[in-house]
Every structure is written in structure tokens, then in C-alpha cells.
Amino acid sequence: MTTKNILVTGGMGFVGSYLVDELIQRGHRVRIFDNLDPQVHPNRKLPDYANPHAEFIQGDVRDYDTLKKALQDIEIIFHKAAAVGVGQSQYEIKKYVDVNTGGTANLLDILVNNNHNIEKLIVAASQTSYGEGLYTCADHGTQHPGLRPENQLKNAHWEHKCPRCKKGMPPAPIPEDAERLSYTIYAQTKTHQEDMVLNIGRAYKIPSVALRYFNIFGPRQSLSNPYTGVTAIFMSRLKNNKHPVIYEDGKQSRDFISVHDIVRANILAMEKSEGDYQAFNVGSGIGTSIEHIALTLSNILGSEHLVPDITGTYRQGDTRHSIADISRIKKTLGFKPSVSFQHGMEELVEWGRDREAIDGFAKAQDALQQRGLI
């Protein structure tokens, strides 16, 4: 690919910053648009990993005019800017809708009402759009259940049962054509982002791709943001000599994928036209229990004495299992995860050993409890 002028919204963030590094390494001219949200960047300070070869515009996607200026002369857009926090989205509703849905609306409105040279638009979507994962009943086949009833959770019956025969159902990978149930405000806004981008992309013939990220982990994930990924939250707890806190029984599982593999998926989506106007799962295709995450981190850190505090409580809107079916992205874009779970966790710990970690988990948990969400 020839040298392009590329805009990365949210380019100082976890995924965005690694993407910026890779794009610059490939010879592209990169402009970062980021508001340096203090929840991610304390005191709105530039992170020490900020790439000096990228142009930086400090701005918010909610600011139409500033975003419009950032889009001047751009050929490719990676839209990563978003408010991230499933639990927090349930009580900071306006913020999440304004940033995620409204910010994406601003971006698209600017494109369709002004001259531009956009050749590709890639948006960060989310596995949370699916709600629950898929499950397989030996007698009745694949099931995509809704949220578990509250009386079931109160009785600590964590696993889904087949609605027909009431037998247990193991989880199965979920494909892109599964129904999107979006049980939280965060999930709904990520669905909005994806749908708006693909809708406008098709209507105005702007090649567009939505990448539905599963659970990303790796260096540069904020260790001071209690609403970020579970690996960073656990890491922060352990570094502060505190036990990782786990809801339910710890056996719930998620699909964890290295940030480096996420960047590779973005590059493939940019360079290959075969993925245009489609949505793709980006995950490992493997489910890992939350308890295993905590134990792995404590072992690597040498903090085996800080065993997970498995509370037996539950959080409203939480799903039980979520695993990506990655056959579409493998076939269409040639994507294959390359970073193993163990290597990725070791890399995270090595990066985070000497980093400041402000443990805000208790405060975040209190906010949920006060609102009856735990």
C-alpha cells in the first residue's frame, strides 16, 4: 500500500497507540485525535509511549468543528475513540451515548456533508453487542439465550440451561450473524457505532469495516482505570497487594486476545478490500475463565498468596460465556491470532511491574452497589 494520510481517533489509547506505531512503521502519515480522558490518562497528560512521529490534535469527538479540522486531507480513518466501561455505562448514560453514538454521528455527518478523500473507514465494534454467547444442547442444538433470570442468579445457579429440556449447555463460539442483544448502554452504543458506519458506508460508497473486538489485553492498558479490561483491573489490585475480586463463581469465561493481534486485524482490514462493508469478530476463538486470569497473573507476579476473592454475588447485565467464532475473518482477511495467552500475560506483567497502579476498583464497585447493580 502506498503512503496514506491516516486519522486515528482515540489514538493515545490502548489499542489506538499500538495501531499508530504500526502505521508509522509502515511509512504512513498519521494524525491522532484524542481528548486524553483523565479516566484513562490521569491529569490529561500525554502517555510516555506517545509516538513523536505522529501529529497530535487534542480534541473530543463531541466537538464537531474540531473533529472537522482533524479530518482535513485524511484518506483512511480508524475510529477508536469511545467511552469504555460496561458497568459505568449503566449510570453515566448521557456520557456514553454522547461520546459513542454522538461522536460517531458527528464523524459521519462531517463526511457526508463535506468534500472528502476517504478511501476506508474502520470502526472498533464490540462483542458486547451479542449479549450472551452461544450454547449447545446435545438434544436441541444451538441456543442463544437471553440474560439469566434474577431468581436463578439469586440461587447461585450460574450456568444456562436448555429452555426445552433444562439440561446444561456448554458454551460455543458465536458467529457474526448471531442476533445482537446488547444488554447494556455500552453495548447498545457500540452497536450504534457499528451500524451507523456500515450504513453510511454502503449508502455513500465509503468502504467500511467493523471489527468486533472480544476481550483485549496487553501492555498500555490503563492500570488506574477501574472500568477497563479485567486483566488490567486484576493487575492493579495485585500490585496494590489486594485480592482480585470476582463475581459469581469465577468459572464464567471470555475470549482474550492480545492487543498485537488486534492491530494486525486492523491492518488487514485496511489493506484488503475483501472485507469492505462487513463486520468481523476479532478474538482467539478460545474461552478462558475469569478465575484462571486472576490465578495466572498472581503466579507470574509471584503473588500466589493473593488468591481471588470469589464473591458469589452477581452484576446486573453480566453474561456467562462469550467466545468468538473467527472463521469469517480467517477466511476473508487471512487473520490468525499469533500471540499465545501465556506469552501475552507475561508481557503484560513485565510491562506493568514498575508502572503506577491506582486501585479504583472499590470506588467503582460502590457506585454499582449504591444503584442496585450488584
PDB file of C-alpha atoms in Angstrom, residues 90-256:
ATOM      1  CA  GLN A  90     -25.393   1.881  33.237  1.00  0.00           C
ATOM      2  CA  TYR A  91     -25.344   5.083  35.290  1.00  0.00           C
ATOM      3  CA  GLU A  92     -23.359   7.559  33.161  1.00  0.00           C
ATOM      4  CA  ILE A  93     -25.814   7.099  30.337  1.00  0.00           C
ATOM      5  CA  LYS A  94     -25.616  10.525  28.735  1.00  0.00           C
ATOM      6  CA  LYS A  95     -21.828  10.431  28.590  1.00  0.00           C
ATOM      7  CA  TYR A  96     -21.747   7.064  26.852  1.00  0.00           C
ATOM      8  CA  VAL A  97     -24.440   7.939  24.340  1.00  0.00           C
ATOM      9  CA  ASP A  98     -22.916  11.364  23.634  1.00  0.00           C
ATOM     10  CA  VAL A  99     -19.374  10.067  23.139  1.00  0.00           C
ATOM     11  CA  ASN A 100     -20.004   6.772  21.390  1.00  0.00           C
ATOM     12  CA  THR A 101     -23.201   7.305  19.439  1.00  0.00           C
ATOM     13  CA  GLY A 102     -22.993  11.093  19.173  1.00  0.00           C
ATOM     14  CA  GLY A 103     -19.293  11.197  18.374  1.00  0.00           C
ATOM     15  CA  THR A 104     -19.740   8.681  15.574  1.00  0.00           C
ATOM     16  CA  ALA A 105     -22.713  10.660  14.278  1.00  0.00           C
ATOM     17  CA  ASN A 106     -20.503  13.767  14.155  1.00  0.00           C
ATOM     18  CA  LEU A 107     -17.827  11.915  12.203  1.00  0.00           C
ATOM     19  CA  LEU A 108     -20.285  10.586   9.638  1.00  0.00           C
ATOM     20  CA  ASP A 109     -22.184  13.862   9.359  1.00  0.00           C
ATOM     21  CA  ILE A 110     -18.949  15.668   8.515  1.00  0.00           C
ATOM     22  CA  LEU A 111     -18.110  13.127   5.824  1.00  0.00           C
ATOM     23  CA  VAL A 112     -21.464  13.145   4.050  1.00  0.00           C
ATOM     24  CA  ASN A 113     -21.881  16.930   4.100  1.00  0.00           C
ATOM     25  CA  ASN A 114     -18.384  17.930   3.003  1.00  0.00           C
ATOM     26  CA  ASN A 115     -15.905  17.024   0.295  1.00  0.00           C
ATOM     27  CA  HIS A 116     -13.503  14.321   1.405  1.00  0.00           C
ATOM     28  CA  ASN A 117     -10.996  11.783   0.108  1.00  0.00           C
ATOM     29  CA  ILE A 118     -11.820   8.904   2.440  1.00  0.00           C
ATOM     30  CA  GLU A 119     -10.828   5.540   0.980  1.00  0.00           C
ATOM     31  CA  LYS A 120     -11.556   3.386   4.037  1.00  0.00           C
ATOM     32  CA  LEU A 121     -13.290   3.753   7.407  1.00  0.00           C
ATOM     33  CA  ILE A 122     -12.680   1.132  10.085  1.00  0.00           C
ATOM     34  CA  VAL A 123     -14.655   1.252  13.330  1.00  0.00           C
ATOM     35  CA  ALA A 124     -13.966  -0.502  16.626  1.00  0.00           C
ATOM     36  CA  ALA A 125     -17.101  -2.510  17.430  1.00  0.00           C
ATOM     37  CA  SER A 126     -17.616  -4.886  20.359  1.00  0.00           C
ATOM     38  CA  GLN A 127     -18.543  -8.429  21.298  1.00  0.00           C
ATOM     39  CA  THR A 128     -20.813  -6.939  23.966  1.00  0.00           C
ATOM     40  CA  SER A 129     -23.306  -6.330  21.168  1.00  0.00           C
ATOM     41  CA  TYR A 130     -24.163 -10.040  21.220  1.00  0.00           C
ATOM     42  CA  GLY A 131     -25.243 -10.079  24.841  1.00  0.00           C
ATOM     43  CA  GLU A 132     -24.897 -13.715  25.831  1.00  0.00           C
ATOM     44  CA  GLY A 133     -22.758 -16.127  23.872  1.00  0.00           C
ATOM     45  CA  LEU A 134     -23.979 -19.247  22.114  1.00  0.00           C
ATOM     46  CA  TYR A 135     -24.576 -22.593  23.812  1.00  0.00           C
ATOM     47  CA  THR A 136     -25.097 -26.120  22.521  1.00  0.00           C
ATOM     48  CA  CYS A 137     -27.704 -28.540  23.834  1.00  0.00           C
ATOM     49  CA  ALA A 138     -26.954 -32.156  22.950  1.00  0.00           C
ATOM     50  CA  ASP A 139     -30.643 -32.750  22.209  1.00  0.00           C
ATOM     51  CA  HIS A 140     -31.866 -29.413  20.860  1.00  0.00           C
ATOM     52  CA  GLY A 141     -28.877 -27.862  19.142  1.00  0.00           C
ATOM     53  CA  THR A 142     -27.544 -24.324  19.273  1.00  0.00           C
ATOM     54  CA  GLN A 143     -29.186 -21.849  21.641  1.00  0.00           C
ATOM     55  CA  HIS A 144     -28.671 -18.091  22.086  1.00  0.00           C
ATOM     56  CA  PRO A 145     -30.358 -17.351  25.406  1.00  0.00           C
ATOM     57  CA  GLY A 146     -31.181 -14.017  26.930  1.00  0.00           C
ATOM     58  CA  LEU A 147     -29.998 -12.840  30.317  1.00  0.00           C
ATOM     59  CA  ARG A 148     -30.272 -15.322  33.146  1.00  0.00           C
ATOM     60  CA  PRO A 149     -33.382 -14.690  35.291  1.00  0.00           C
ATOM     61  CA  GLU A 150     -32.669 -12.900  38.558  1.00  0.00           C
ATOM     62  CA  ASN A 151     -34.189 -15.673  40.681  1.00  0.00           C
ATOM     63  CA  GLN A 152     -31.736 -18.088  39.074  1.00  0.00           C
ATOM     64  CA  LEU A 153     -28.800 -15.823  39.933  1.00  0.00           C
ATOM     65  CA  LYS A 154     -30.042 -15.289  43.493  1.00  0.00           C
ATOM     66  CA  ASN A 155     -29.891 -19.059  43.935  1.00  0.00           C
ATOM     67  CA  ALA A 156     -26.321 -19.136  42.549  1.00  0.00           C
ATOM     68  CA  HIS A 157     -27.320 -21.246  39.564  1.00  0.00           C
ATOM     69  CA  TRP A 158     -24.846 -19.645  37.228  1.00  0.00           C
ATOM     70  CA  GLU A 159     -24.962 -21.770  34.096  1.00  0.00           C
ATOM     71  CA  HIS A 160     -27.550 -21.611  31.337  1.00  0.00           C
ATOM     72  CA  LYS A 161     -29.974 -24.496  30.894  1.00  0.00           C
ATOM     73  CA  CYS A 162     -31.640 -25.550  27.670  1.00  0.00           C
ATOM     74  CA  PRO A 163     -35.057 -23.840  27.610  1.00  0.00           C
ATOM     75  CA  ARG A 164     -36.645 -27.042  26.307  1.00  0.00           C
ATOM     76  CA  CYS A 165     -35.095 -29.917  28.249  1.00  0.00           C
ATOM     77  CA  LYS A 166     -33.482 -27.955  31.121  1.00  0.00           C
ATOM     78  CA  LYS A 167     -30.184 -29.774  30.675  1.00  0.00           C
ATOM     79  CA  GLY A 168     -26.868 -27.968  30.970  1.00  0.00           C
ATOM     80  CA  MET A 169     -25.375 -26.446  27.834  1.00  0.00           C
ATOM     81  CA  PRO A 170     -21.657 -25.896  27.197  1.00  0.00           C
ATOM     82  CA  PRO A 171     -20.688 -22.622  25.504  1.00  0.00           C
ATOM     83  CA  ALA A 172     -19.989 -22.465  21.778  1.00  0.00           C
ATOM     84  CA  PRO A 173     -18.268 -19.859  19.566  1.00  0.00           C
ATOM     85  CA  ILE A 174     -20.622 -17.124  18.358  1.00  0.00           C
ATOM     86  CA  PRO A 175     -20.610 -16.114  14.660  1.00  0.00           C
ATOM     87  CA  GLU A 176     -21.214 -12.651  13.234  1.00  0.00           C
ATOM     88  CA  ASP A 177     -24.720 -13.465  12.021  1.00  0.00           C
ATOM     89  CA  ALA A 178     -25.970 -14.233  15.544  1.00  0.00           C
ATOM     90  CA  GLU A 179     -28.610 -11.900  16.932  1.00  0.00           C
ATOM     91  CA  ARG A 180     -27.198  -8.859  18.734  1.00  0.00           C
ATOM     92  CA  LEU A 181     -28.994  -8.442  22.050  1.00  0.00           C
ATOM     93  CA  SER A 182     -26.990  -5.536  23.579  1.00  0.00           C
ATOM     94  CA  TYR A 183     -27.965  -5.657  27.266  1.00  0.00           C
ATOM     95  CA  THR A 184     -26.078  -2.578  28.489  1.00  0.00           C
ATOM     96  CA  ILE A 185     -25.847   1.053  27.432  1.00  0.00           C
ATOM     97  CA  TYR A 186     -22.226   0.478  26.460  1.00  0.00           C
ATOM     98  CA  ALA A 187     -23.203  -2.470  24.264  1.00  0.00           C
ATOM     99  CA  GLN A 188     -26.029  -0.505  22.678  1.00  0.00           C
ATOM    100  CA  THR A 189     -23.749   2.413  21.827  1.00  0.00           C
ATOM    101  CA  LYS A 190     -21.138   0.102  20.311  1.00  0.00           C
ATOM    102  CA  THR A 191     -23.883  -1.454  18.203  1.00  0.00           C
ATOM    103  CA  HIS A 192     -24.920   2.052  17.150  1.00  0.00           C
ATOM    104  CA  GLN A 193     -21.351   2.862  16.120  1.00  0.00           C
ATOM    105  CA  GLU A 194     -21.066  -0.271  14.001  1.00  0.00           C
ATOM    106  CA  ASP A 195     -24.454   0.060  12.349  1.00  0.00           C
ATOM    107  CA  MET A 196     -24.065   3.755  11.564  1.00  0.00           C
ATOM    108  CA  VAL A 197     -20.639   3.294   9.991  1.00  0.00           C
ATOM    109  CA  LEU A 198     -21.675   0.347   7.824  1.00  0.00           C
ATOM    110  CA  ASN A 199     -24.984   2.019   6.908  1.00  0.00           C
ATOM    111  CA  ILE A 200     -23.406   5.289   5.787  1.00  0.00           C
ATOM    112  CA  GLY A 201     -20.508   3.423   4.212  1.00  0.00           C
ATOM    113  CA  ARG A 202     -22.851   1.461   1.969  1.00  0.00           C
ATOM    114  CA  ALA A 203     -25.081   4.441   1.194  1.00  0.00           C
ATOM    115  CA  TYR A 204     -22.206   6.752   0.215  1.00  0.00           C
ATOM    116  CA  LYS A 205     -19.856   4.077  -1.136  1.00  0.00           C
ATOM    117  CA  ILE A 206     -17.222   4.661   1.536  1.00  0.00           C
ATOM    118  CA  PRO A 207     -15.539   1.267   2.050  1.00  0.00           C
ATOM    119  CA  SER A 208     -16.178   0.495   5.717  1.00  0.00           C
ATOM    120  CA  VAL A 209     -15.327  -2.331   8.097  1.00  0.00           C
ATOM    121  CA  ALA A 210     -16.482  -3.072  11.659  1.00  0.00           C
ATOM    122  CA  LEU A 211     -14.175  -5.097  13.891  1.00  0.00           C
ATOM    123  CA  ARG A 212     -15.995  -6.654  16.833  1.00  0.00           C
ATOM    124  CA  TYR A 213     -13.296  -6.875  19.465  1.00  0.00           C
ATOM    125  CA  PHE A 214     -13.521  -9.528  22.145  1.00  0.00           C
ATOM    126  CA  ASN A 215     -11.553  -9.089  25.405  1.00  0.00           C
ATOM    127  CA  ILE A 216      -8.289  -7.314  24.619  1.00  0.00           C
ATOM    128  CA  PHE A 217      -5.309  -7.459  26.951  1.00  0.00           C
ATOM    129  CA  GLY A 218      -1.700  -6.354  26.923  1.00  0.00           C
ATOM    130  CA  PRO A 219       0.697  -3.529  27.806  1.00  0.00           C
ATOM    131  CA  ARG A 220      -0.559   0.080  27.849  1.00  0.00           C
ATOM    132  CA  GLN A 221      -3.996  -0.838  29.170  1.00  0.00           C
ATOM    133  CA  SER A 222      -4.627   1.676  31.934  1.00  0.00           C
ATOM    134  CA  LEU A 223      -3.771   0.332  35.394  1.00  0.00           C
ATOM    135  CA  SER A 224      -5.627   3.231  37.021  1.00  0.00           C
ATOM    136  CA  ASN A 225      -8.986   2.905  35.256  1.00  0.00           C
ATOM    137  CA  PRO A 226     -11.336   0.609  37.220  1.00  0.00           C
ATOM    138  CA  TYR A 227     -13.662   0.333  34.205  1.00  0.00           C
ATOM    139  CA  THR A 228     -11.101  -1.072  31.806  1.00  0.00           C
ATOM    140  CA  GLY A 229     -10.406  -4.727  30.984  1.00  0.00           C
ATOM    141  CA  VAL A 230     -10.402  -7.352  33.706  1.00  0.00           C
ATOM    142  CA  THR A 231      -6.720  -8.225  33.199  1.00  0.00           C
ATOM    143  CA  ALA A 232      -5.649  -4.642  33.959  1.00  0.00           C
ATOM    144  CA  ILE A 233      -8.076  -4.394  36.896  1.00  0.00           C
ATOM    145  CA  PHE A 234      -6.674  -7.592  38.427  1.00  0.00           C
ATOM    146  CA  MET A 235      -3.123  -6.417  37.754  1.00  0.00           C
ATOM    147  CA  SER A 236      -3.810  -3.162  39.575  1.00  0.00           C
ATOM    148  CA  ARG A 237      -5.294  -4.998  42.573  1.00  0.00           C
ATOM    149  CA  LEU A 238      -2.342  -7.356  42.813  1.00  0.00           C
ATOM    150  CA  LYS A 239       0.210  -4.550  42.537  1.00  0.00           C
ATOM    151  CA  ASN A 240      -1.555  -2.869  45.460  1.00  0.00           C
ATOM    152  CA  ASN A 241      -1.332  -6.102  47.497  1.00  0.00           C
ATOM    153  CA  LYS A 242      -5.074  -6.726  47.240  1.00  0.00           C
ATOM    154  CA  HIS A 243      -7.023  -9.795  46.227  1.00  0.00           C
ATOM    155  CA  PRO A 244      -8.653  -9.774  42.784  1.00  0.00           C
ATOM    156  CA  VAL A 245     -12.437  -9.673  43.213  1.00  0.00           C
ATOM    157  CA  ILE A 246     -14.517 -11.994  41.028  1.00  0.00           C
ATOM    158  CA  TYR A 247     -18.292 -12.141  40.750  1.00  0.00           C
ATOM    159  CA  GLU A 248     -20.328 -15.367  40.582  1.00  0.00           C
ATOM    160  CA  ASP A 249     -18.145 -18.487  40.906  1.00  0.00           C
ATOM    161  CA  GLY A 250     -15.206 -17.466  38.721  1.00  0.00           C
ATOM    162  CA  LYS A 251     -15.994 -20.074  36.064  1.00  0.00           C
ATOM    163  CA  GLN A 252     -17.547 -17.565  33.669  1.00  0.00           C
ATOM    164  CA  SER A 253     -15.399 -17.278  30.560  1.00  0.00           C
ATOM    165  CA  ARG A 254     -14.327 -14.718  27.996  1.00  0.00           C
ATOM    166  CA  ASP A 255     -12.294 -14.769  24.800  1.00  0.00           C
ATOM    167  CA  PHE A 256      -8.999 -12.965  25.431  1.00  0.00           C
TER     168      PHE A 256
END
